Amino acid sequence: SCCLNDIVADLTEELAELAAVTDIHLSSQIPATEIYVMGQESQLYRLVSNLMANAIQYTPTGGSVMVSLAARDRAATIAVKDTGIGIPVEAQSRIFERFYRVNSDRSRKTGGTGLGLAIAKAIVQRHQGHLTLQSEIGSGSLLTVSLPHIHI
């Protein structure tokens, strides 16, 4: 089993510098109660890291990225919300494909490989979870991971 609280806290600290470079406010909401899921810690770390780094990468200077962790019923949820550029409706079904980029010019400039979200989706599926996207052009995106929650 793996504690999601530690992963989110560690990554918020680790990625704070990356966010600060472009004046992005990175914050997290982590409950006092520890939330556990079954899975490989290294994989789950990579999952959350990819989602957070992606949000930071596509959020303009002065924006914000908020990561929140919660447990409801039998699901643990990790939500990454940004005030980024948003994803056009026609691209939303494709952003989890390998090498797909909404705007290749922008991705080249920001150094994206087009693999981050595809890897994230594969990790979520391997852990019997779900990854959903809500996005609006100009007002950002919300990526939510739902994983089976275990009570310890």
PDB file of C-alpha atoms in Angstrom, residues 11-141:
ATOM      1  CA  LEU A  11       5.803  16.756  -5.122  1.00  0.00           C
ATOM      2  CA  THR A  12       4.321  20.106  -4.077  1.00  0.00           C
ATOM      3  CA  GLU A  13       7.635  20.866  -2.394  1.00  0.00           C
ATOM      4  CA  GLU A  14       9.707  19.431  -5.240  1.00  0.00           C
ATOM      5  CA  LEU A  15       7.882  21.303  -8.022  1.00  0.00           C
ATOM      6  CA  ALA A  16       7.579  24.626  -6.158  1.00  0.00           C
ATOM      7  CA  GLU A  17      10.832  25.836  -7.704  1.00  0.00           C
ATOM      8  CA  LEU A  18       9.705  24.949 -11.235  1.00  0.00           C
ATOM      9  CA  ALA A  19       6.451  26.843 -10.638  1.00  0.00           C
ATOM     10  CA  ALA A  20       8.237  29.838  -9.095  1.00  0.00           C
ATOM     11  CA  VAL A  21      10.403  30.302 -12.196  1.00  0.00           C
ATOM     12  CA  THR A  22       7.313  31.396 -14.141  1.00  0.00           C
ATOM     13  CA  ASP A  23       5.606  33.034 -11.154  1.00  0.00           C
ATOM     14  CA  ILE A  24       2.968  30.315 -10.817  1.00  0.00           C
ATOM     15  CA  HIS A  25       1.413  29.823  -7.409  1.00  0.00           C
ATOM     16  CA  LEU A  26       1.525  26.101  -6.598  1.00  0.00           C
ATOM     17  CA  SER A  27      -0.510  24.931  -3.629  1.00  0.00           C
ATOM     18  CA  SER A  28      -1.967  21.741  -2.239  1.00  0.00           C
ATOM     19  CA  GLN A  29      -4.861  20.707  -0.018  1.00  0.00           C
ATOM     20  CA  ILE A  30      -3.966  17.547   1.859  1.00  0.00           C
ATOM     21  CA  PRO A  31      -6.282  16.145   4.541  1.00  0.00           C
ATOM     22  CA  ALA A  32      -4.940  15.321   8.006  1.00  0.00           C
ATOM     23  CA  THR A  33      -6.188  11.737   7.643  1.00  0.00           C
ATOM     24  CA  GLU A  34      -3.806   9.598   5.619  1.00  0.00           C
ATOM     25  CA  ILE A  35      -5.223   8.198   2.379  1.00  0.00           C
ATOM     26  CA  TYR A  36      -3.889   4.859   1.155  1.00  0.00           C
ATOM     27  CA  VAL A  37      -4.223   3.054  -2.161  1.00  0.00           C
ATOM     28  CA  MET A  38      -2.820  -0.256  -3.375  1.00  0.00           C
ATOM     29  CA  GLY A  39      -0.056   0.259  -5.863  1.00  0.00           C
ATOM     30  CA  GLN A  40       3.553   0.919  -6.658  1.00  0.00           C
ATOM     31  CA  GLU A  41       4.750   4.098  -5.000  1.00  0.00           C
ATOM     32  CA  SER A  42       7.192   4.898  -7.823  1.00  0.00           C
ATOM     33  CA  GLN A  43       4.395   4.636 -10.419  1.00  0.00           C
ATOM     34  CA  LEU A  44       1.961   6.738  -8.400  1.00  0.00           C
ATOM     35  CA  TYR A  45       4.697   9.317  -7.793  1.00  0.00           C
ATOM     36  CA  ARG A  46       5.291   9.498 -11.539  1.00  0.00           C
ATOM     37  CA  LEU A  47       1.552   9.816 -12.181  1.00  0.00           C
ATOM     38  CA  VAL A  48       1.093  12.802  -9.846  1.00  0.00           C
ATOM     39  CA  SER A  49       4.382  14.337 -10.992  1.00  0.00           C
ATOM     40  CA  ASN A  50       3.309  14.172 -14.664  1.00  0.00           C
ATOM     41  CA  LEU A  51      -0.074  15.771 -13.954  1.00  0.00           C
ATOM     42  CA  MET A  52       1.410  18.558 -11.830  1.00  0.00           C
ATOM     43  CA  ALA A  53       4.317  19.295 -14.200  1.00  0.00           C
ATOM     44  CA  ASN A  54       1.913  19.362 -17.157  1.00  0.00           C
ATOM     45  CA  ALA A  55      -0.356  21.845 -15.360  1.00  0.00           C
ATOM     46  CA  ILE A  56       2.611  24.078 -14.489  1.00  0.00           C
ATOM     47  CA  GLN A  57       3.935  23.880 -18.053  1.00  0.00           C
ATOM     48  CA  TYR A  58       0.665  25.036 -19.633  1.00  0.00           C
ATOM     49  CA  THR A  59      -0.255  27.719 -17.110  1.00  0.00           C
ATOM     50  CA  PRO A  60       0.745  31.263 -18.086  1.00  0.00           C
ATOM     51  CA  THR A  61       2.944  33.441 -15.869  1.00  0.00           C
ATOM     52  CA  GLY A  62       1.124  34.608 -12.757  1.00  0.00           C
ATOM     53  CA  GLY A  63      -1.363  31.739 -12.810  1.00  0.00           C
ATOM     54  CA  SER A  64      -1.988  29.046 -10.252  1.00  0.00           C
ATOM     55  CA  VAL A  65      -1.976  25.273  -9.916  1.00  0.00           C
ATOM     56  CA  MET A  66      -3.830  23.617  -7.027  1.00  0.00           C
ATOM     57  CA  VAL A  67      -3.535  19.945  -6.128  1.00  0.00           C
ATOM     58  CA  SER A  68      -6.092  18.468  -3.769  1.00  0.00           C
ATOM     59  CA  LEU A  69      -6.433  15.049  -2.253  1.00  0.00           C
ATOM     60  CA  ALA A  70      -9.623  13.528  -0.867  1.00  0.00           C
ATOM     61  CA  ALA A  71     -11.229  10.210  -0.031  1.00  0.00           C
ATOM     62  CA  ARG A  72     -14.902   9.572  -0.708  1.00  0.00           C
ATOM     63  CA  ASP A  73     -16.638   6.226  -0.345  1.00  0.00           C
ATOM     64  CA  ARG A  74     -14.254   3.698  -1.852  1.00  0.00           C
ATOM     65  CA  ALA A  75     -12.314   6.156  -3.991  1.00  0.00           C
ATOM     66  CA  ALA A  76      -9.265   8.290  -3.369  1.00  0.00           C
ATOM     67  CA  THR A  77      -9.201  11.338  -5.630  1.00  0.00           C
ATOM     68  CA  ILE A  78      -6.309  13.523  -6.681  1.00  0.00           C
ATOM     69  CA  ALA A  79      -7.429  16.684  -8.471  1.00  0.00           C
ATOM     70  CA  VAL A  80      -5.029  18.986 -10.322  1.00  0.00           C
ATOM     71  CA  LYS A  81      -6.643  22.316 -11.217  1.00  0.00           C
ATOM     72  CA  ASP A  82      -4.881  25.038 -13.164  1.00  0.00           C
ATOM     73  CA  THR A  83      -5.607  28.493 -14.539  1.00  0.00           C
ATOM     74  CA  GLY A  84      -3.914  27.492 -17.779  1.00  0.00           C
ATOM     75  CA  ILE A  85      -4.777  28.014 -21.419  1.00  0.00           C
ATOM     76  CA  GLY A  86      -7.460  25.324 -21.466  1.00  0.00           C
ATOM     77  CA  ILE A  87      -7.913  22.536 -23.984  1.00  0.00           C
ATOM     78  CA  PRO A  88     -10.219  22.877 -27.004  1.00  0.00           C
ATOM     79  CA  VAL A  89     -13.211  20.506 -26.966  1.00  0.00           C
ATOM     80  CA  GLU A  90     -12.094  18.805 -30.184  1.00  0.00           C
ATOM     81  CA  ALA A  91      -8.704  17.973 -28.611  1.00  0.00           C
ATOM     82  CA  GLN A  92     -10.000  16.763 -25.234  1.00  0.00           C
ATOM     83  CA  SER A  93     -10.571  13.166 -26.309  1.00  0.00           C
ATOM     84  CA  ARG A  94      -7.038  12.970 -27.758  1.00  0.00           C
ATOM     85  CA  ILE A  95      -4.828  14.487 -25.050  1.00  0.00           C
ATOM     86  CA  PHE A  96      -4.202  11.086 -23.454  1.00  0.00           C
ATOM     87  CA  GLU A  97      -2.772   9.667 -26.721  1.00  0.00           C
ATOM     88  CA  ARG A  98       0.985   9.200 -26.995  1.00  0.00           C
ATOM     89  CA  PHE A  99       2.776  12.132 -28.647  1.00  0.00           C
ATOM     90  CA  TYR A 100      -0.460  14.088 -29.125  1.00  0.00           C
ATOM     91  CA  ARG A 101      -0.059  17.801 -28.505  1.00  0.00           C
ATOM     92  CA  VAL A 102      -2.840  20.366 -28.616  1.00  0.00           C
ATOM     93  CA  ASN A 103      -0.486  22.993 -30.014  1.00  0.00           C
ATOM     94  CA  SER A 104       2.814  21.635 -31.298  1.00  0.00           C
ATOM     95  CA  ASP A 105       4.425  25.091 -31.553  1.00  0.00           C
ATOM     96  CA  ARG A 106       3.729  25.758 -27.894  1.00  0.00           C
ATOM     97  CA  SER A 107       4.884  22.280 -26.879  1.00  0.00           C
ATOM     98  CA  ARG A 108       8.192  22.757 -28.653  1.00  0.00           C
ATOM     99  CA  LYS A 109       8.664  26.039 -26.827  1.00  0.00           C
ATOM    100  CA  THR A 110       7.838  24.513 -23.438  1.00  0.00           C
ATOM    101  CA  GLY A 111       9.778  21.318 -24.079  1.00  0.00           C
ATOM    102  CA  GLY A 112       6.865  18.869 -23.878  1.00  0.00           C
ATOM    103  CA  THR A 113       7.336  15.366 -25.267  1.00  0.00           C
ATOM    104  CA  GLY A 114       3.638  14.649 -25.652  1.00  0.00           C
ATOM    105  CA  LEU A 115       3.976  11.611 -23.389  1.00  0.00           C
ATOM    106  CA  GLY A 116       3.130  12.930 -19.907  1.00  0.00           C
ATOM    107  CA  LEU A 117      -0.635  12.444 -20.006  1.00  0.00           C
ATOM    108  CA  ALA A 118      -0.430   9.162 -21.958  1.00  0.00           C
ATOM    109  CA  ILE A 119       1.869   7.772 -19.255  1.00  0.00           C
ATOM    110  CA  ALA A 120      -0.433   9.149 -16.541  1.00  0.00           C
ATOM    111  CA  LYS A 121      -3.448   7.418 -18.102  1.00  0.00           C
ATOM    112  CA  ALA A 122      -1.571   4.101 -18.408  1.00  0.00           C
ATOM    113  CA  ILE A 123      -0.550   4.249 -14.733  1.00  0.00           C
ATOM    114  CA  VAL A 124      -4.132   5.044 -13.660  1.00  0.00           C
ATOM    115  CA  GLN A 125      -5.478   2.106 -15.686  1.00  0.00           C
ATOM    116  CA  ARG A 126      -2.852  -0.221 -14.203  1.00  0.00           C
ATOM    117  CA  HIS A 127      -4.142   0.763 -10.754  1.00  0.00           C
ATOM    118  CA  GLN A 128      -7.832   0.125 -11.682  1.00  0.00           C
ATOM    119  CA  GLY A 129      -8.571   3.842 -11.600  1.00  0.00           C
ATOM    120  CA  HIS A 130     -10.067   6.569 -13.780  1.00  0.00           C
ATOM    121  CA  LEU A 131      -8.644   9.816 -15.144  1.00  0.00           C
ATOM    122  CA  THR A 132     -11.064  12.533 -16.201  1.00  0.00           C
ATOM    123  CA  LEU A 133     -10.652  15.974 -17.720  1.00  0.00           C
ATOM    124  CA  GLN A 134     -12.765  19.106 -17.517  1.00  0.00           C
ATOM    125  CA  SER A 135     -11.437  22.081 -19.436  1.00  0.00           C
ATOM    126  CA  GLU A 136     -12.466  25.409 -20.854  1.00  0.00           C
ATOM    127  CA  ILE A 137     -10.456  27.582 -23.215  1.00  0.00           C
ATOM    128  CA  GLY A 138      -9.010  30.542 -21.363  1.00  0.00           C
ATOM    129  CA  SER A 139     -10.009  29.380 -17.888  1.00  0.00           C
ATOM    130  CA  GLY A 140      -7.900  26.292 -17.335  1.00  0.00           C
ATOM    131  CA  SER A 141      -8.293  22.592 -16.744  1.00  0.00           C
TER     132      SER A 141
END
